PDB file of C-alpha atoms in Angstrom:
ATOM      1  CA  ASN A   1      15.549  10.250   9.682  1.00  0.00           C
ATOM      2  CA  ALA A   2      13.364  11.236   6.857  1.00  0.00           C
ATOM      3  CA  GLY A   3      11.767   7.746   5.964  1.00  0.00           C
ATOM      4  CA  VAL A   4      10.717   7.537   2.486  1.00  0.00           C
ATOM      5  CA  THR A   5      10.720  10.889   0.198  1.00  0.00           C
ATOM      6  CA  GLN A   6       9.462  11.586  -3.150  1.00  0.00           C
ATOM      7  CA  THR A   7       9.840  14.362  -5.617  1.00  0.00           C
ATOM      8  CA  PRO A   8       7.977  16.151  -7.057  1.00  0.00           C
ATOM      9  CA  LYS A   9       4.746  16.477  -5.221  1.00  0.00           C
ATOM     10  CA  PHE A  10       2.709  17.733  -7.924  1.00  0.00           C
ATOM     11  CA  GLN A  11       3.268  17.428 -11.755  1.00  0.00           C
ATOM     12  CA  VAL A  12       1.396  18.356 -14.897  1.00  0.00           C
ATOM     13  CA  LEU A  13       2.513  16.598 -18.394  1.00  0.00           C
ATOM     14  CA  LYS A  14       1.155  17.145 -21.771  1.00  0.00           C
ATOM     15  CA  THR A  15       0.482  13.911 -23.385  1.00  0.00           C
ATOM     16  CA  GLY A  16       3.722  12.457 -24.988  1.00  0.00           C
ATOM     17  CA  GLN A  17       5.998  14.055 -22.538  1.00  0.00           C
ATOM     18  CA  SER A  18       8.534  12.100 -20.398  1.00  0.00           C
ATOM     19  CA  MET A  19       9.342  12.542 -16.718  1.00  0.00           C
ATOM     20  CA  THR A  20      10.969  10.820 -13.983  1.00  0.00           C
ATOM     21  CA  LEU A  21       9.522  10.412 -10.320  1.00  0.00           C
ATOM     22  CA  GLN A  22      12.285  10.270  -7.841  1.00  0.00           C
ATOM     23  CA  CYS A  23      12.124   8.096  -4.475  1.00  0.00           C
ATOM     24  CA  ALA A  24      14.719   7.739  -1.552  1.00  0.00           C
ATOM     25  CA  GLN A  25      14.735   6.027   1.651  1.00  0.00           C
ATOM     26  CA  ASP A  26      17.155   6.332   4.377  1.00  0.00           C
ATOM     27  CA  MET A  27      16.171   3.364   6.493  1.00  0.00           C
ATOM     28  CA  ASN A  28      18.555   1.060   4.709  1.00  0.00           C
ATOM     29  CA  HIS A  29      15.640  -1.018   3.424  1.00  0.00           C
ATOM     30  CA  ASN A  30      16.434  -3.613   0.750  1.00  0.00           C
ATOM     31  CA  SER A  31      13.054  -3.657  -1.059  1.00  0.00           C
ATOM     32  CA  MET A  32      11.558  -0.686  -2.696  1.00  0.00           C
ATOM     33  CA  TYR A  33       8.201  -0.302  -4.632  1.00  0.00           C
ATOM     34  CA  TRP A  34       6.052   1.816  -6.883  1.00  0.00           C
ATOM     35  CA  TYR A  35       2.298   1.947  -6.749  1.00  0.00           C
ATOM     36  CA  ARG A  36      -0.305   4.050  -8.422  1.00  0.00           C
ATOM     37  CA  GLN A  37      -3.408   4.900  -6.698  1.00  0.00           C
ATOM     38  CA  ASP A  38      -6.670   5.560  -8.637  1.00  0.00           C
ATOM     39  CA  PRO A  39     -10.112   6.164  -7.211  1.00  0.00           C
ATOM     40  CA  GLY A  40     -11.849   2.848  -6.445  1.00  0.00           C
ATOM     41  CA  MET A  41      -9.005   0.831  -7.372  1.00  0.00           C
ATOM     42  CA  GLY A  42      -6.764   0.627  -4.287  1.00  0.00           C
ATOM     43  CA  LEU A  43      -2.994   0.571  -4.597  1.00  0.00           C
ATOM     44  CA  ARG A  44      -1.596  -1.373  -7.489  1.00  0.00           C
ATOM     45  CA  LEU A  45       2.075  -2.454  -7.910  1.00  0.00           C
ATOM     46  CA  ILE A  46       3.796  -1.105 -10.997  1.00  0.00           C
ATOM     47  CA  TYR A  47       7.566  -2.384 -10.490  1.00  0.00           C
ATOM     48  CA  TYR A  48       9.355  -3.359  -7.467  1.00  0.00           C
ATOM     49  CA  SER A  49      13.029  -3.979  -6.595  1.00  0.00           C
ATOM     50  CA  ALA A  50      13.844  -6.737  -3.919  1.00  0.00           C
ATOM     51  CA  SER A  51      17.451  -5.661  -3.720  1.00  0.00           C
ATOM     52  CA  GLU A  52      20.034  -3.236  -5.220  1.00  0.00           C
ATOM     53  CA  GLY A  53      20.346  -4.275  -8.869  1.00  0.00           C
ATOM     54  CA  THR A  54      17.410  -6.232  -9.288  1.00  0.00           C
ATOM     55  CA  THR A  55      13.874  -4.884 -10.700  1.00  0.00           C
ATOM     56  CA  ASP A  56      10.788  -6.911 -11.368  1.00  0.00           C
ATOM     57  CA  LYS A  57       7.252  -6.158 -12.969  1.00  0.00           C
ATOM     58  CA  GLY A  58       4.274  -5.818 -10.749  1.00  0.00           C
ATOM     59  CA  GLU A  59       0.523  -5.793 -11.913  1.00  0.00           C
ATOM     60  CA  VAL A  60       0.270  -2.728 -14.050  1.00  0.00           C
ATOM     61  CA  PRO A  61       4.026  -1.992 -15.520  1.00  0.00           C
ATOM     62  CA  ASN A  62       3.073  -0.967 -19.113  1.00  0.00           C
ATOM     63  CA  GLY A  63       4.248   2.510 -20.041  1.00  0.00           C
ATOM     64  CA  TYR A  64       6.851   2.828 -17.200  1.00  0.00           C
ATOM     65  CA  ASN A  65      10.267   1.951 -16.560  1.00  0.00           C
ATOM     66  CA  VAL A  66      12.258   1.879 -13.389  1.00  0.00           C
ATOM     67  CA  SER A  67      15.989   2.169 -12.022  1.00  0.00           C
ATOM     68  CA  ARG A  68      17.377   1.035  -8.856  1.00  0.00           C
ATOM     69  CA  LEU A  69      20.004   3.698  -8.781  1.00  0.00           C
ATOM     70  CA  ASN A  70      21.628   2.132  -5.321  1.00  0.00           C
ATOM     71  CA  LYS A  71      20.112   1.015  -2.303  1.00  0.00           C
ATOM     72  CA  ARG A  72      18.641   4.286  -1.429  1.00  0.00           C
ATOM     73  CA  GLU A  73      17.194   5.412  -4.767  1.00  0.00           C
ATOM     74  CA  PHE A  74      14.642   3.996  -6.945  1.00  0.00           C
ATOM     75  CA  SER A  75      13.075   5.977  -9.768  1.00  0.00           C
ATOM     76  CA  LEU A  76      10.138   5.637 -12.126  1.00  0.00           C
ATOM     77  CA  ARG A  77      10.095   7.037 -15.727  1.00  0.00           C
ATOM     78  CA  LEU A  78       7.312   7.710 -17.902  1.00  0.00           C
ATOM     79  CA  GLU A  79       8.693   7.703 -21.498  1.00  0.00           C
ATOM     80  CA  SER A  80       5.599   8.961 -23.223  1.00  0.00           C
ATOM     81  CA  ALA A  81       2.878  10.041 -20.899  1.00  0.00           C
ATOM     82  CA  ALA A  82      -0.815   9.248 -21.263  1.00  0.00           C
ATOM     83  CA  PRO A  83      -3.953  10.552 -19.909  1.00  0.00           C
ATOM     84  CA  SER A  84      -4.567   7.004 -18.442  1.00  0.00           C
ATOM     85  CA  GLN A  85      -1.362   7.568 -16.431  1.00  0.00           C
ATOM     86  CA  THR A  86      -3.022  10.415 -14.539  1.00  0.00           C
ATOM     87  CA  SER A  87      -2.884   9.193 -10.986  1.00  0.00           C
ATOM     88  CA  VAL A  88      -1.322   9.361  -7.468  1.00  0.00           C
ATOM     89  CA  TYR A  89       2.065   7.522  -7.288  1.00  0.00           C
ATOM     90  CA  PHE A  90       3.354   6.218  -4.231  1.00  0.00           C
ATOM     91  CA  CYS A  91       6.932   4.948  -3.484  1.00  0.00           C
ATOM     92  CA  ALA A  92       7.363   2.425  -0.664  1.00  0.00           C
ATOM     93  CA  SER A  93      10.429   0.584   1.062  1.00  0.00           C
ATOM     94  CA  SER A  94      10.462  -2.502   3.399  1.00  0.00           C
ATOM     95  CA  VAL A  95      13.041  -4.714   4.869  1.00  0.00           C
ATOM     96  CA  THR A  96      13.039  -8.420   3.176  1.00  0.00           C
ATOM     97  CA  GLY A  97      13.159 -10.698   6.064  1.00  0.00           C
ATOM     98  CA  THR A  98      13.635 -14.444   6.159  1.00  0.00           C
ATOM     99  CA  GLY A  99      10.210 -15.412   7.399  1.00  0.00           C
ATOM    100  CA  GLY A 100       9.753 -12.278   9.612  1.00  0.00           C
ATOM    101  CA  LEU A 101       7.455  -9.612   9.247  1.00  0.00           C
ATOM    102  CA  THR A 102       8.078  -6.961   6.609  1.00  0.00           C
ATOM    103  CA  LYS A 103       6.504  -3.739   6.873  1.00  0.00           C
ATOM    104  CA  GLN A 104       6.352  -1.264   3.924  1.00  0.00           C
ATOM    105  CA  TYR A 105       6.617   2.357   4.742  1.00  0.00           C
ATOM    106  CA  PHE A 106       5.182   4.748   2.070  1.00  0.00           C
ATOM    107  CA  GLY A 107       6.365   8.075   0.705  1.00  0.00           C
ATOM    108  CA  PRO A 108       3.976  11.189   0.563  1.00  0.00           C
ATOM    109  CA  GLY A 109       3.177  10.704  -2.947  1.00  0.00           C
ATOM    110  CA  THR A 110       3.281  12.473  -6.263  1.00  0.00           C
ATOM    111  CA  ARG A 111       0.006  13.662  -7.995  1.00  0.00           C
ATOM    112  CA  LEU A 112       0.337  13.525 -11.656  1.00  0.00           C
ATOM    113  CA  THR A 113      -2.086  14.880 -14.087  1.00  0.00           C
ATOM    114  CA  VAL A 114      -1.429  14.151 -17.862  1.00  0.00           C
ATOM    115  CA  THR A 115      -3.512  16.434 -20.179  1.00  0.00           C
TER     116      THR A 115
ATOM    117  CA  GLY B   1      -1.383 -14.204  -8.459  1.00  0.00           C
ATOM    118  CA  GLU B   2      -2.990 -12.994  -5.270  1.00  0.00           C
ATOM    119  CA  ASN B   3      -6.434 -11.523  -5.447  1.00  0.00           C
ATOM    120  CA  VAL B   4      -7.696  -9.553  -2.304  1.00  0.00           C
ATOM    121  CA  GLU B   5     -11.317  -8.605  -2.031  1.00  0.00           C
ATOM    122  CA  GLN B   6     -12.469  -5.930   0.480  1.00  0.00           C
ATOM    123  CA  HIS B   7     -16.071  -5.224   1.909  1.00  0.00           C
ATOM    124  CA  PRO B   8     -17.697  -2.748   2.227  1.00  0.00           C
ATOM    125  CA  SER B   9     -16.635  -0.065   0.019  1.00  0.00           C
ATOM    126  CA  THR B  10     -18.095   2.520   2.263  1.00  0.00           C
ATOM    127  CA  LEU B  11     -19.340   2.538   5.794  1.00  0.00           C
ATOM    128  CA  SER B  12     -21.045   5.029   8.114  1.00  0.00           C
ATOM    129  CA  VAL B  13     -21.164   4.420  11.876  1.00  0.00           C
ATOM    130  CA  GLN B  14     -22.150   6.577  14.743  1.00  0.00           C
ATOM    131  CA  GLU B  15     -19.404   7.582  17.151  1.00  0.00           C
ATOM    132  CA  GLY B  16     -18.977   5.049  19.753  1.00  0.00           C
ATOM    133  CA  ASP B  17     -20.237   2.238  17.627  1.00  0.00           C
ATOM    134  CA  SER B  18     -17.974  -0.657  16.308  1.00  0.00           C
ATOM    135  CA  ALA B  19     -16.786  -0.873  12.704  1.00  0.00           C
ATOM    136  CA  VAL B  20     -15.892  -4.125  10.880  1.00  0.00           C
ATOM    137  CA  ILE B  21     -14.167  -4.335   7.575  1.00  0.00           C
ATOM    138  CA  LYS B  22     -13.717  -7.749   5.798  1.00  0.00           C
ATOM    139  CA  CYS B  23     -11.044  -9.028   3.478  1.00  0.00           C
ATOM    140  CA  THR B  24     -10.631 -12.468   1.533  1.00  0.00           C
ATOM    141  CA  TYR B  25      -7.459 -13.538  -0.445  1.00  0.00           C
ATOM    142  CA  SER B  26      -6.772 -16.187  -2.821  1.00  0.00           C
ATOM    143  CA  ASP B  27      -3.469 -17.384  -2.292  1.00  0.00           C
ATOM    144  CA  SER B  28      -3.071 -19.929   0.341  1.00  0.00           C
ATOM    145  CA  ALA B  29       0.724 -19.244   0.727  1.00  0.00           C
ATOM    146  CA  SER B  30      -0.013 -15.725   1.895  1.00  0.00           C
ATOM    147  CA  ASN B  31       1.407 -15.190   5.186  1.00  0.00           C
ATOM    148  CA  TYR B  32       1.353 -11.596   6.329  1.00  0.00           C
ATOM    149  CA  PHE B  33      -1.738  -9.305   6.505  1.00  0.00           C
ATOM    150  CA  PRO B  34      -1.288  -5.716   7.085  1.00  0.00           C
ATOM    151  CA  TRP B  35      -4.003  -3.015   7.228  1.00  0.00           C
ATOM    152  CA  TYR B  36      -3.229   0.549   6.197  1.00  0.00           C
ATOM    153  CA  LYS B  37      -5.314   3.775   7.140  1.00  0.00           C
ATOM    154  CA  GLN B  38      -5.147   6.621   4.773  1.00  0.00           C
ATOM    155  CA  GLU B  39      -6.544   9.987   5.646  1.00  0.00           C
ATOM    156  CA  LEU B  40      -7.475  12.495   3.009  1.00  0.00           C
ATOM    157  CA  GLY B  41      -4.305  13.638   0.908  1.00  0.00           C
ATOM    158  CA  LYS B  42      -2.004  11.543   2.963  1.00  0.00           C
ATOM    159  CA  ARG B  43       0.052   8.631   2.472  1.00  0.00           C
ATOM    160  CA  PRO B  44      -1.187   5.238   3.729  1.00  0.00           C
ATOM    161  CA  GLN B  45       0.122   4.282   7.266  1.00  0.00           C
ATOM    162  CA  LEU B  46       0.485   0.786   8.626  1.00  0.00           C
ATOM    163  CA  ILE B  47      -2.020   0.584  11.763  1.00  0.00           C
ATOM    164  CA  ILE B  48      -1.863  -3.191  12.513  1.00  0.00           C
ATOM    165  CA  ASP B  49      -0.849  -6.210  10.981  1.00  0.00           C
ATOM    166  CA  ILE B  50      -1.018 -10.249  11.709  1.00  0.00           C
ATOM    167  CA  ARG B  51       0.975 -13.187  10.595  1.00  0.00           C
ATOM    168  CA  SER B  52      -0.755 -16.426   9.335  1.00  0.00           C
ATOM    169  CA  ASN B  53       0.330 -18.257  12.517  1.00  0.00           C
ATOM    170  CA  VAL B  54      -1.644 -15.976  14.712  1.00  0.00           C
ATOM    171  CA  GLY B  55      -5.524 -15.968  14.711  1.00  0.00           C
ATOM    172  CA  GLU B  56      -6.206 -12.333  16.510  1.00  0.00           C
ATOM    173  CA  LYS B  57      -4.145  -9.334  17.402  1.00  0.00           C
ATOM    174  CA  LYS B  58      -5.177  -6.345  19.398  1.00  0.00           C
ATOM    175  CA  ASP B  59      -4.060  -2.851  19.824  1.00  0.00           C
ATOM    176  CA  GLN B  60      -6.026  -0.707  21.971  1.00  0.00           C
ATOM    177  CA  ARG B  61      -9.292   0.008  20.064  1.00  0.00           C
ATOM    178  CA  ILE B  62      -8.328  -1.961  16.965  1.00  0.00           C
ATOM    179  CA  ALA B  63      -8.002  -5.716  16.550  1.00  0.00           C
ATOM    180  CA  VAL B  64      -7.354  -8.080  13.252  1.00  0.00           C
ATOM    181  CA  THR B  65      -8.688 -11.561  13.218  1.00  0.00           C
ATOM    182  CA  LEU B  66      -7.542 -14.147  10.615  1.00  0.00           C
ATOM    183  CA  ASN B  67      -9.306 -17.474   9.672  1.00  0.00           C
ATOM    184  CA  LYS B  68      -6.652 -19.088   7.456  1.00  0.00           C
ATOM    185  CA  THR B  69      -9.114 -21.953   6.359  1.00  0.00           C
ATOM    186  CA  ALA B  70     -11.816 -19.651   5.062  1.00  0.00           C
ATOM    187  CA  LYS B  71      -8.915 -17.334   3.775  1.00  0.00           C
ATOM    188  CA  HIS B  72     -10.705 -14.189   5.452  1.00  0.00           C
ATOM    189  CA  PHE B  73      -9.372 -11.381   7.649  1.00  0.00           C
ATOM    190  CA  SER B  74     -11.099  -8.751   9.246  1.00  0.00           C
ATOM    191  CA  LEU B  75     -10.405  -5.343  10.968  1.00  0.00           C
ATOM    192  CA  HIS B  76     -12.380  -4.273  13.969  1.00  0.00           C
ATOM    193  CA  ILE B  77     -12.466  -0.935  15.293  1.00  0.00           C
ATOM    194  CA  THR B  78     -14.177  -0.505  18.812  1.00  0.00           C
ATOM    195  CA  GLU B  79     -15.661   2.838  20.225  1.00  0.00           C
ATOM    196  CA  THR B  80     -15.225   4.645  17.047  1.00  0.00           C
ATOM    197  CA  GLN B  81     -14.119   8.476  17.096  1.00  0.00           C
ATOM    198  CA  PRO B  82     -14.244  11.131  14.319  1.00  0.00           C
ATOM    199  CA  GLU B  83     -10.544  11.077  13.828  1.00  0.00           C
ATOM    200  CA  ASP B  84     -11.014   7.146  12.775  1.00  0.00           C
ATOM    201  CA  SER B  85     -12.694   8.657   9.565  1.00  0.00           C
ATOM    202  CA  ALA B  86     -10.337   7.438   6.699  1.00  0.00           C
ATOM    203  CA  VAL B  87      -9.984   5.033   3.923  1.00  0.00           C
ATOM    204  CA  TYR B  88      -8.764   1.489   5.165  1.00  0.00           C
ATOM    205  CA  PHE B  89      -6.986  -0.920   3.016  1.00  0.00           C
ATOM    206  CA  CYS B  90      -6.242  -4.487   3.669  1.00  0.00           C
ATOM    207  CA  ALA B  91      -3.283  -6.364   2.087  1.00  0.00           C
ATOM    208  CA  ALA B  92      -1.729  -9.840   1.637  1.00  0.00           C
ATOM    209  CA  SER B  93       1.758 -10.520   1.187  1.00  0.00           C
ATOM    210  CA  SER B  94       2.689 -13.112  -1.445  1.00  0.00           C
ATOM    211  CA  LYS B  95       6.252 -13.776  -0.312  1.00  0.00           C
ATOM    212  CA  LYS B  96       8.653 -14.965  -2.622  1.00  0.00           C
ATOM    213  CA  LYS B  97      12.239 -15.923  -1.621  1.00  0.00           C
ATOM    214  CA  SER B  98      14.000 -14.707  -4.645  1.00  0.00           C
ATOM    215  CA  SER B  99      11.649 -11.534  -5.080  1.00  0.00           C
ATOM    216  CA  GLY B 100      10.900 -10.300  -1.802  1.00  0.00           C
ATOM    217  CA  ASP B 101       7.608  -9.537  -0.175  1.00  0.00           C
ATOM    218  CA  LYS B 102       4.954  -8.174  -2.389  1.00  0.00           C
ATOM    219  CA  LEU B 103       1.693  -6.779  -0.985  1.00  0.00           C
ATOM    220  CA  THR B 104      -1.596  -7.276  -2.872  1.00  0.00           C
ATOM    221  CA  PHE B 105      -4.120  -4.343  -1.813  1.00  0.00           C
ATOM    222  CA  GLY B 106      -7.924  -4.656  -1.441  1.00  0.00           C
ATOM    223  CA  THR B 107      -9.695  -1.613  -3.077  1.00  0.00           C
ATOM    224  CA  GLY B 108     -10.242   0.123   0.158  1.00  0.00           C
ATOM    225  CA  THR B 109     -13.062   0.885   2.518  1.00  0.00           C
ATOM    226  CA  ARG B 110     -14.083   4.770   3.124  1.00  0.00           C
ATOM    227  CA  LEU B 111     -15.088   4.905   6.959  1.00  0.00           C
ATOM    228  CA  ALA B 112     -17.170   7.774   7.959  1.00  0.00           C
ATOM    229  CA  VAL B 113     -17.675   8.286  11.796  1.00  0.00           C
ATOM    230  CA  ARG B 114     -20.630  10.477  12.507  1.00  0.00           C
ATOM    231  CA  PRO B 115     -20.433  12.735  15.592  1.00  0.00           C
TER     232      PRO B 115
END
């Protein structure tokens, strides 16, 4: 049981290049999330998916797209990378309960640098 | 949307002393308040959480208190140890039936425990 996995761990892009960050979970969770973490800014939600087939914007969606490929996988795409997208990206997943506690579990992160 | 403020941004304590981190939230509908610990270069890990129908919860040396009226919640760490040194994040869940659970994070508190 690997939990939440992310690839790659590190990536360097030039301005204008595109790439896709991959995330997968093996906990049969319904909901998945993409965050970015910048110094002093905490974790900010980019996009999330409450269930397979649905995606919604979070706090900072501009410059990103997502795909919920199936229940396990949720990818984040940067179509034209910009230096402002230099950050650490975390994927997370959770079980969507009906009034119960829903705990989010995080992947190990992807450190992205855009030059 | 939800807004979570966290204080202090940095905290230094002597080993064995207590540490308190405070958060406020804005959305009175928020009903779930987790705390995450993030060690350097690692993923955030859930350490304790509380639901809005509970005023206090303890787990060994850590406790969380919630004041719904004032929209405050706090993390208390007693008998601090060097391994408690990390960044701590509070969060509040703005649960929407149609869109799952979203967490809004505070900006983090860097705790240093001096031996």
